[in-house]
Amino acid sequence: MDQTALFTLTYGIFILGAENNGAKNACIINTCGQLTAEPTRVSITVLKSNLTHYMVDASKKFTVSVLGKHASLETIAHFGFQSGRNANKFQNMTYKTDRLGIPVIEKDSIATFSCKVIEQIDLGSHTLFIGEVVEATKLLDAEPMTYAYYRELKAGKVKPVNLEEQQALPEQNTQYECSVCHYIYEGDISFEQLPDTYVCPICGQPKKVFYRA
Amino acid sequence: MDQTALFTLTYGIFILGAENNGAKNACIINTCGQLTAEPTRVSITVLKSNLTHYMVDASKKFTVSVLGKHASLETIAHFGFQSGRNANKFQNMTYKTDRLGIPVIEKDSIATFSCKVIEQIDLGSHTLFIGEVVEATKLLDAEPMTYAYYRELKAGKVKPVNLEEQQALPEQNTQYECSVCHYIYEGDISFEQLPDTYVCPICGQPKKVFYRA
């Protein structure tokens, strides 16, 4: 088996926040994906030896901050390359507290979610947590950091993205996408003009599950 | 809840192959991620109404082809926007058959995996399958297609990537990465010169779990 084949998989980079009995912590993960649209569920995979894993496992709740392409290596190192067992990662760090009582990092992020764990699978070294999203906030209209970009950044092959320049680009969000099967509408008449009886040609879901992507 | 916050999550694009009792099919998915390194496990999420879902569920095995950034919209439409119930997607299409008897599409792909389902979770509209990777092949040293790039391609905002130009770029793979926690080695001496007793400073795993990424 060629293990490098697995490196072709695409990931983002996220800050995972947790709170348990008044204690809080956060770490970096690269696995967060949406599972279903209704109800809105996501999955995360967390290394068991992380303190944050213990807190999510105990409290059955977590937050995810989606880092933007403008995020600094310092932010990733701060949350990713030290353990909450030895350092208070929230000292001198601005954060919010969500309605579940969990810290939410907005620094360098473009969106945040709050989730309740509804199921989990023991994978040996990691646990896969399935979370029902109870709160979701888009913070910035900017590109997400990908794991591939982070690696290039760390190797000095690319420069950090300048957020101001990125946001100055005209953005045309005119695509409508099925939130269930991700089909992108491409008919001749505008999506808004379609009758309410329109259904997704791929998965048969109604017009209301389409989002302006 | 702002559903557009969920659109900031990063995905690749994949062809999911399946075989059941001599019948074969394939569809497009955008969720495939590695869960653990030892054993090598990945997860996929598949819409239940897909014929391919039925076959994976019945046969407990599947293949994944990781599409490259040079993949054509035609290939994605061929596997994604028609059902195997109405069309034979393998007619006039070159494919291989892996040792589990499943079709593997190499066209427009940069890596392929063969997996056995070891666990699955019913998510309502979708099923999350956890697969143990029994075969993995890197086909091309080229960039993976991301879901974000596919959407821009479909909207005509970007042009298809020219594979020849992309491969002509000098590639320097000198990073060593922990396959368990994804820590990238950044010490002053070269990774090869580190003693065999070296352990990952983040997760404590031995030197042998590091890969040249």
XYZ file of N, CA and C in Angstrom, chain A residues 1-12 14 30-43 45 47 49 64 66 80-82 110-113 119 121-126 128 130 133-138 140 144-147 150-152 154-155 157 171-173 175 177 179-184 186 202-203 211-213, chain B residues 1-12 14 30-43 45 47 49 64 66 80-82 110-113 119 121-126 128 130 133-138 140 144-147 150-152 154-155 157 171-173 175 177 179-184 186 202-203 211-213:
492
model
N 0.833 -1.204 0.000
C 0.000 0.000 0.000
C 0.868 1.255 0.000
N 0.564 2.178 -0.902
C 1.318 3.423 -0.968
C 0.628 4.474 -0.084
N 1.217 4.693 1.104
C 0.589 5.620 2.062
C 0.497 7.049 1.518
N 1.381 7.409 0.584
C 1.335 8.785 0.072
C 0.060 9.028 -0.741
N -0.594 7.935 -1.185
C -1.867 8.101 -1.896
C -2.890 8.790 -0.990
N -2.781 8.526 0.304
C -3.718 9.131 1.255
C -3.508 10.639 1.401
N -2.307 11.100 1.064
C -2.009 12.534 1.182
C -2.718 13.362 0.116
N -3.355 12.709 -0.848
C -4.060 13.460 -1.884
C -5.452 13.898 -1.410
N -5.869 13.410 -0.241
C -7.187 13.807 0.273
C -7.150 15.266 0.717
N -8.240 15.953 0.528
C -8.306 17.387 0.797
C -8.953 17.660 2.156
N -8.342 18.551 2.926
C -8.860 18.913 4.245
C -8.792 20.424 4.443
N -9.558 20.913 5.393
C -9.397 22.276 5.866
C -8.556 22.261 7.131
N -8.949 23.637 11.276
C -9.957 24.127 12.199
C -9.428 24.210 13.626
N -7.835 18.779 11.447
C -7.959 19.026 9.993
C -9.110 18.232 9.388
N -9.970 17.695 10.254
C -11.085 16.903 9.729
C -12.401 17.418 10.287
N -13.114 18.130 9.463
C -14.476 18.540 9.804
C -15.247 18.589 8.498
N -16.301 17.818 8.402
C -17.086 17.810 7.177
C -18.558 17.716 7.490
N -19.374 18.277 6.606
C -20.820 18.188 6.805
C -21.288 16.803 6.396
N -22.153 16.212 7.195
C -22.680 14.884 6.897
C -24.055 14.964 6.266
N -24.948 15.727 6.889
C -26.308 15.873 6.371
C -26.744 17.322 6.518
N -27.743 17.688 5.694
C -28.222 19.069 5.688
C -29.415 19.246 6.629
N -30.283 18.226 6.670
C -31.467 18.301 7.533
C -31.611 17.007 8.305
N -31.264 16.923 9.578
C -30.692 17.996 10.392
C -29.238 18.273 10.009
N -28.763 19.445 10.375
C -27.405 19.836 10.037
C -26.411 19.123 10.962
N -25.670 18.216 10.376
C -24.720 17.437 11.161
C -23.344 17.469 10.538
N -22.346 17.513 11.388
C -20.955 17.478 10.932
C -20.217 16.368 11.673
N -19.098 15.948 11.114
C -18.246 14.999 11.833
C -16.876 15.623 12.050
N -12.829 14.352 13.635
C -12.007 13.234 14.098
C -10.914 13.820 14.980
N -7.672 13.155 17.869
C -6.683 12.267 18.476
C -7.007 12.102 19.960
N -5.318 11.257 22.544
C -4.401 11.748 23.572
C -4.518 13.251 23.810
N -16.366 24.555 16.515
C -15.389 24.491 15.430
C -15.234 25.891 14.852
N -13.558 27.681 11.605
C -12.958 27.393 10.300
C -11.907 28.460 10.011
N -2.197 24.389 18.197
C -1.887 23.036 17.749
C -0.626 22.424 18.328
N 0.365 23.260 18.611
C 1.653 22.668 18.970
C 2.039 22.866 20.426
N 1.032 23.004 21.277
C 1.267 22.943 22.726
C 0.024 22.315 23.338
N -13.205 32.211 9.563
C -14.208 32.744 8.639
C -15.620 32.240 8.986
N -15.720 31.225 9.830
C -17.031 30.732 10.267
C -16.846 29.934 11.551
N -17.902 29.861 12.343
C -17.844 29.054 13.569
C -19.143 28.252 13.711
N -19.042 27.082 14.336
C -20.204 26.237 14.634
C -20.185 25.815 16.084
N -23.421 11.113 18.494
C -22.931 9.753 18.316
C -21.408 9.824 18.208
N -17.681 7.218 17.463
C -17.124 5.904 17.137
C -15.667 5.868 17.568
N -15.319 4.841 18.321
C -13.944 4.632 18.754
C -13.146 4.066 17.583
N -12.094 4.781 17.168
C -11.307 4.342 16.020
C -9.904 3.903 16.419
N -9.691 3.625 17.693
C -8.349 3.256 18.131
C -7.593 4.494 18.567
N -6.771 5.052 17.673
C -6.001 6.256 18.018
C -6.868 7.516 18.081
N -7.966 7.518 17.369
C -8.836 8.688 17.275
C -10.277 8.317 17.637
N -14.177 9.434 16.226
C -15.005 10.200 15.296
C -16.246 10.648 16.060
N -19.845 12.694 15.896
C -20.865 13.271 15.026
C -21.616 14.311 15.840
N -25.371 20.465 14.618
C -25.012 21.889 14.680
C -26.181 22.667 15.272
N -25.960 23.355 16.378
C -27.032 24.127 17.014
C -26.870 25.626 16.780
N -25.708 26.005 16.287
C -25.441 27.417 15.998
C -24.366 27.456 14.910
N -24.546 28.333 13.925
C -23.551 28.455 12.852
C -23.472 29.912 12.440
N -22.281 30.450 12.375
C -22.103 31.861 12.053
C -21.036 32.027 10.984
N -21.378 32.749 9.940
C -20.381 33.093 8.915
C -19.785 34.426 9.349
N -16.744 35.915 7.834
C -16.058 36.639 6.776
C -16.294 35.971 5.433
N -11.274 29.661 2.823
C -10.801 28.848 3.941
C -9.356 28.399 3.743
N -8.657 28.227 4.826
C -7.318 27.634 4.782
C -7.477 26.150 4.481
N -6.741 25.652 3.509
C -6.736 24.202 3.287
C -5.483 23.628 3.943
N -5.538 22.335 4.218
C -4.385 21.698 4.838
C -3.188 21.734 3.888
N -1.657 25.182 4.098
C -0.935 25.307 5.359
C 0.457 24.683 5.253
N 0.526 23.517 4.608
C 1.819 22.846 4.468
C 2.768 23.644 3.594
N 2.225 24.253 2.537
C 3.064 25.077 1.665
C 3.531 26.332 2.403
N 3.964 26.598 5.631
C 4.934 26.170 6.635
C 6.294 25.903 5.991
N 6.262 25.445 4.743
C 7.512 25.151 4.037
C 8.085 26.406 3.372
N 6.839 27.974 0.844
C 6.618 27.976 -0.616
C 5.616 29.039 -1.049
N -16.906 39.505 -5.698
C -17.416 38.150 -5.507
C -18.815 38.075 -6.087
N -19.023 37.112 -6.986
C -20.353 36.962 -7.566
C -20.949 35.634 -7.124
N -21.785 35.712 -6.108
C -22.433 34.489 -5.629
C -23.796 34.332 -6.288
N -24.694 31.239 -7.719
C -24.993 29.819 -7.882
C -25.952 29.347 -6.805
N -27.254 25.910 -4.969
C -26.766 24.545 -4.796
C -27.682 23.747 -3.883
N -28.449 21.515 -1.029
C -27.687 21.247 0.194
C -27.634 19.767 0.525
N -28.434 18.957 -0.162
C -28.432 17.515 0.125
C -27.404 16.778 -0.739
N -27.463 17.002 -2.071
C -26.553 16.230 -2.941
C -25.507 17.122 -3.611
N -25.554 18.448 -3.363
C -24.570 19.400 -3.874
C -24.681 19.659 -5.377
N -25.803 19.291 -5.966
C -26.034 19.637 -7.369
C -26.116 21.151 -7.498
N -25.464 21.690 -8.505
C -25.524 23.137 -8.732
C -26.488 23.409 -9.882
N -28.238 24.773 -13.011
C -27.646 25.386 -14.196
C -28.661 25.563 -15.327
N -31.271 15.656 -9.341
C -30.384 14.552 -8.961
C -30.965 13.752 -7.792
N -31.352 14.451 -6.721
C -31.764 13.692 -5.536
C -33.252 13.860 -5.209
N -29.485 26.416 -1.581
C -28.918 27.611 -0.978
C -28.148 28.392 -2.018
N -28.084 29.692 -1.820
C -27.231 30.526 -2.653
C -25.808 30.303 -2.153
N -25.014 29.629 -2.929
C -23.696 29.179 -2.438
C -22.600 30.221 -2.664
N -29.644 29.969 12.542
C -28.419 29.337 12.048
C -28.152 29.778 10.614
N -26.929 30.210 10.352
C -26.570 30.632 9.003
C -25.978 29.435 8.253
N -26.798 28.829 7.367
C -26.365 27.623 6.660
C -25.138 27.880 5.774
N -24.957 29.144 5.346
C -23.812 29.409 4.459
C -22.484 29.236 5.205
N -22.548 29.256 6.546
C -21.323 29.013 7.325
C -20.766 27.624 7.022
N -21.673 26.694 6.742
C -21.256 25.316 6.439
C -20.521 25.221 5.103
N -20.763 26.191 4.208
C -20.110 26.161 2.894
C -18.623 26.492 2.976
N -18.152 26.915 4.148
C -16.722 27.224 4.285
C -15.892 25.962 4.511
N -16.561 24.829 4.726
C -15.817 23.580 4.938
C -15.173 23.132 3.625
N -14.012 22.557 3.720
C -13.229 22.185 2.547
C -13.389 20.701 2.221
N -13.613 20.412 0.940
C -13.771 19.027 0.491
C -12.984 18.796 -0.795
N -12.725 17.544 -1.079
C -12.224 17.152 -2.391
C -13.388 16.685 -3.244
N -14.497 13.105 -5.506
C -14.088 11.716 -5.670
C -15.102 10.928 -6.495
N -18.236 14.032 -2.352
C -17.250 15.066 -1.994
C -16.744 14.896 -0.568
N -17.031 13.735 0.020
C -16.589 13.517 1.399
C -15.798 12.229 1.495
N -14.508 12.377 1.581
C -13.642 11.235 1.873
C -12.472 11.774 2.667
N -12.278 11.258 3.859
C -11.187 11.740 4.701
C -10.546 10.578 5.432
N -9.249 10.724 5.710
C -8.568 9.686 6.478
C -8.933 9.822 7.949
N -9.210 8.715 8.584
C -9.574 8.730 9.996
C -8.387 8.366 10.872
N -7.719 7.277 10.536
C -6.570 6.826 11.317
C -5.491 6.328 10.358
N -4.242 6.323 10.871
C -3.104 5.910 10.044
C -2.790 4.437 10.224
N -2.934 3.938 11.445
C -2.652 2.523 11.719
C -3.759 1.923 12.554
N -4.662 1.160 12.005
C -4.765 0.793 10.596
C -5.257 1.968 9.745
N -5.021 1.880 8.456
C -5.388 2.963 7.552
C -6.890 2.904 7.276
N -7.578 3.890 7.802
C -9.031 3.916 7.643
C -9.489 5.259 7.104
N -10.503 5.213 6.258
C -11.092 6.437 5.712
C -12.601 6.401 5.950
N -13.220 7.561 5.868
C -14.681 7.599 5.925
C -15.210 8.213 4.643
N -19.202 9.585 2.995
C -20.607 9.825 3.280
C -21.350 9.767 1.951
N -25.181 9.574 -0.198
C -26.633 9.773 -0.224
C -27.321 8.424 -0.421
N -30.192 7.525 -1.526
C -30.974 7.255 -2.734
C -30.102 6.869 -3.931
N -12.333 4.341 -4.097
C -12.379 5.798 -4.195
C -11.299 6.235 -5.173
N -9.467 9.671 -6.377
C -9.308 11.089 -6.017
C -9.118 11.873 -7.304
N -21.614 11.823 -11.973
C -22.393 12.477 -10.920
C -23.817 12.833 -11.285
N -24.039 13.160 -12.544
C -25.343 13.720 -12.890
C -26.211 12.806 -13.735
N -25.989 11.514 -13.615
C -26.926 10.536 -14.178
C -26.904 9.339 -13.228
N -5.798 11.133 -9.411
C -4.395 11.180 -8.990
C -4.072 10.082 -7.978
N -5.077 9.430 -7.418
C -4.842 8.322 -6.484
C -6.125 7.503 -6.388
N -5.971 6.222 -6.037
C -7.151 5.367 -5.849
C -6.968 4.517 -4.594
N -8.080 4.182 -3.945
C -8.062 3.302 -2.773
C -9.112 2.213 -2.946
N -17.554 -0.495 9.443
C -18.592 0.055 10.309
C -19.388 1.075 9.497
N -22.781 4.162 9.829
C -23.741 4.869 10.674
C -24.851 5.433 9.799
N -26.068 5.146 10.162
C -27.240 5.676 9.462
C -27.446 7.127 9.884
N -27.415 8.035 8.905
C -27.542 9.460 9.230
C -28.847 10.052 8.686
N -29.791 9.225 8.362
C -31.035 9.741 7.794
C -30.940 9.762 6.288
N -30.612 10.925 5.721
C -30.502 11.028 4.263
C -29.251 10.339 3.718
N -28.215 10.223 4.527
C -26.940 9.661 4.098
C -26.510 8.520 5.027
N -22.814 7.125 6.673
C -21.374 7.275 6.823
C -20.773 5.875 6.872
N -17.316 3.612 7.205
C -15.907 3.617 7.585
C -15.250 2.436 6.897
N -8.597 0.575 4.457
C -7.958 0.635 3.142
C -7.102 -0.619 2.950
N -7.395 -1.387 1.910
C -6.623 -2.612 1.664
C -5.675 -2.439 0.482
N -5.848 -1.372 -0.265
C -4.988 -1.096 -1.410
C -5.014 0.419 -1.629
N -3.863 1.009 -1.897
C -3.807 2.455 -2.155
C -2.728 2.706 -3.188
N -3.055 3.456 -4.214
C -2.118 3.704 -5.312
C -2.072 5.183 -5.634
N -0.883 5.737 -5.673
C -0.714 7.115 -6.128
C -0.474 7.045 -7.632
N -0.525 9.989 -9.874
C 0.077 11.196 -10.443
C 0.495 12.145 -9.337
N -4.958 17.781 -6.163
C -6.330 17.260 -6.144
C -7.344 18.355 -6.480
N -8.437 17.954 -7.096
C -9.564 18.869 -7.311
C -10.226 19.127 -5.955
N -10.448 20.379 -5.633
C -11.230 20.672 -4.426
C -12.658 20.979 -4.858
N -13.574 20.840 -3.922
C -14.966 21.124 -4.233
C -15.145 22.602 -4.579
N -14.020 23.096 -8.139
C -15.041 22.553 -9.045
C -16.183 23.544 -9.235
N -16.596 24.178 -8.148
C -17.701 25.142 -8.256
C -17.301 26.348 -9.087
N -16.056 26.801 -8.921
C -15.573 27.935 -9.726
C -15.459 27.548 -11.202
N -17.242 25.279 -12.702
C -18.596 25.122 -13.219
C -19.222 26.489 -13.520
N -18.834 27.476 -12.717
C -19.362 28.824 -12.915
C -18.568 29.589 -13.971
N -15.543 30.673 -13.680
C -14.655 31.677 -13.083
C -13.186 31.318 -13.248
N 8.910 20.156 -8.001
C 8.247 19.813 -6.736
C 9.328 19.431 -5.729
N 9.336 20.074 -4.582
C 10.317 19.738 -3.552
C 9.610 19.135 -2.347
N 9.645 17.812 -2.291
C 9.013 17.139 -1.149
C 10.063 16.848 -0.088
N 9.403 17.635 3.276
C 8.793 17.699 4.591
C 8.498 16.305 5.115
N 6.180 14.340 7.880
C 4.957 14.620 8.628
C 4.530 13.398 9.419
N 2.114 10.853 10.631
C 0.864 10.370 10.031
C -0.260 10.272 11.048
N 0.074 10.385 12.334
C -0.973 10.278 13.360
C -1.581 11.647 13.683
N -0.721 12.631 13.970
C -1.283 13.937 14.388
C -1.017 15.033 13.362
N -0.308 14.703 12.265
C -0.021 15.634 11.172
C 0.984 16.729 11.523
N 1.724 16.529 12.614
C 2.802 17.467 12.938
C 3.863 17.397 11.839
N 4.340 18.549 11.393
C 5.393 18.581 10.376
C 6.725 18.879 11.056
N 10.212 20.181 11.968
C 10.860 21.429 11.573
C 12.161 21.683 12.348
N 4.451 16.157 19.469
C 3.044 16.476 19.738
C 2.291 15.270 20.276
N 2.376 14.128 19.588
C 1.546 12.988 19.997
C 2.354 11.819 20.544
N 6.029 10.277 7.543
C 6.128 10.063 6.110
C 6.697 11.296 5.438
N 7.370 11.056 4.313
C 7.836 12.172 3.490
C 6.602 12.666 2.742
N 6.121 13.811 3.099
C 4.806 14.258 2.589
C 4.942 15.003 1.275
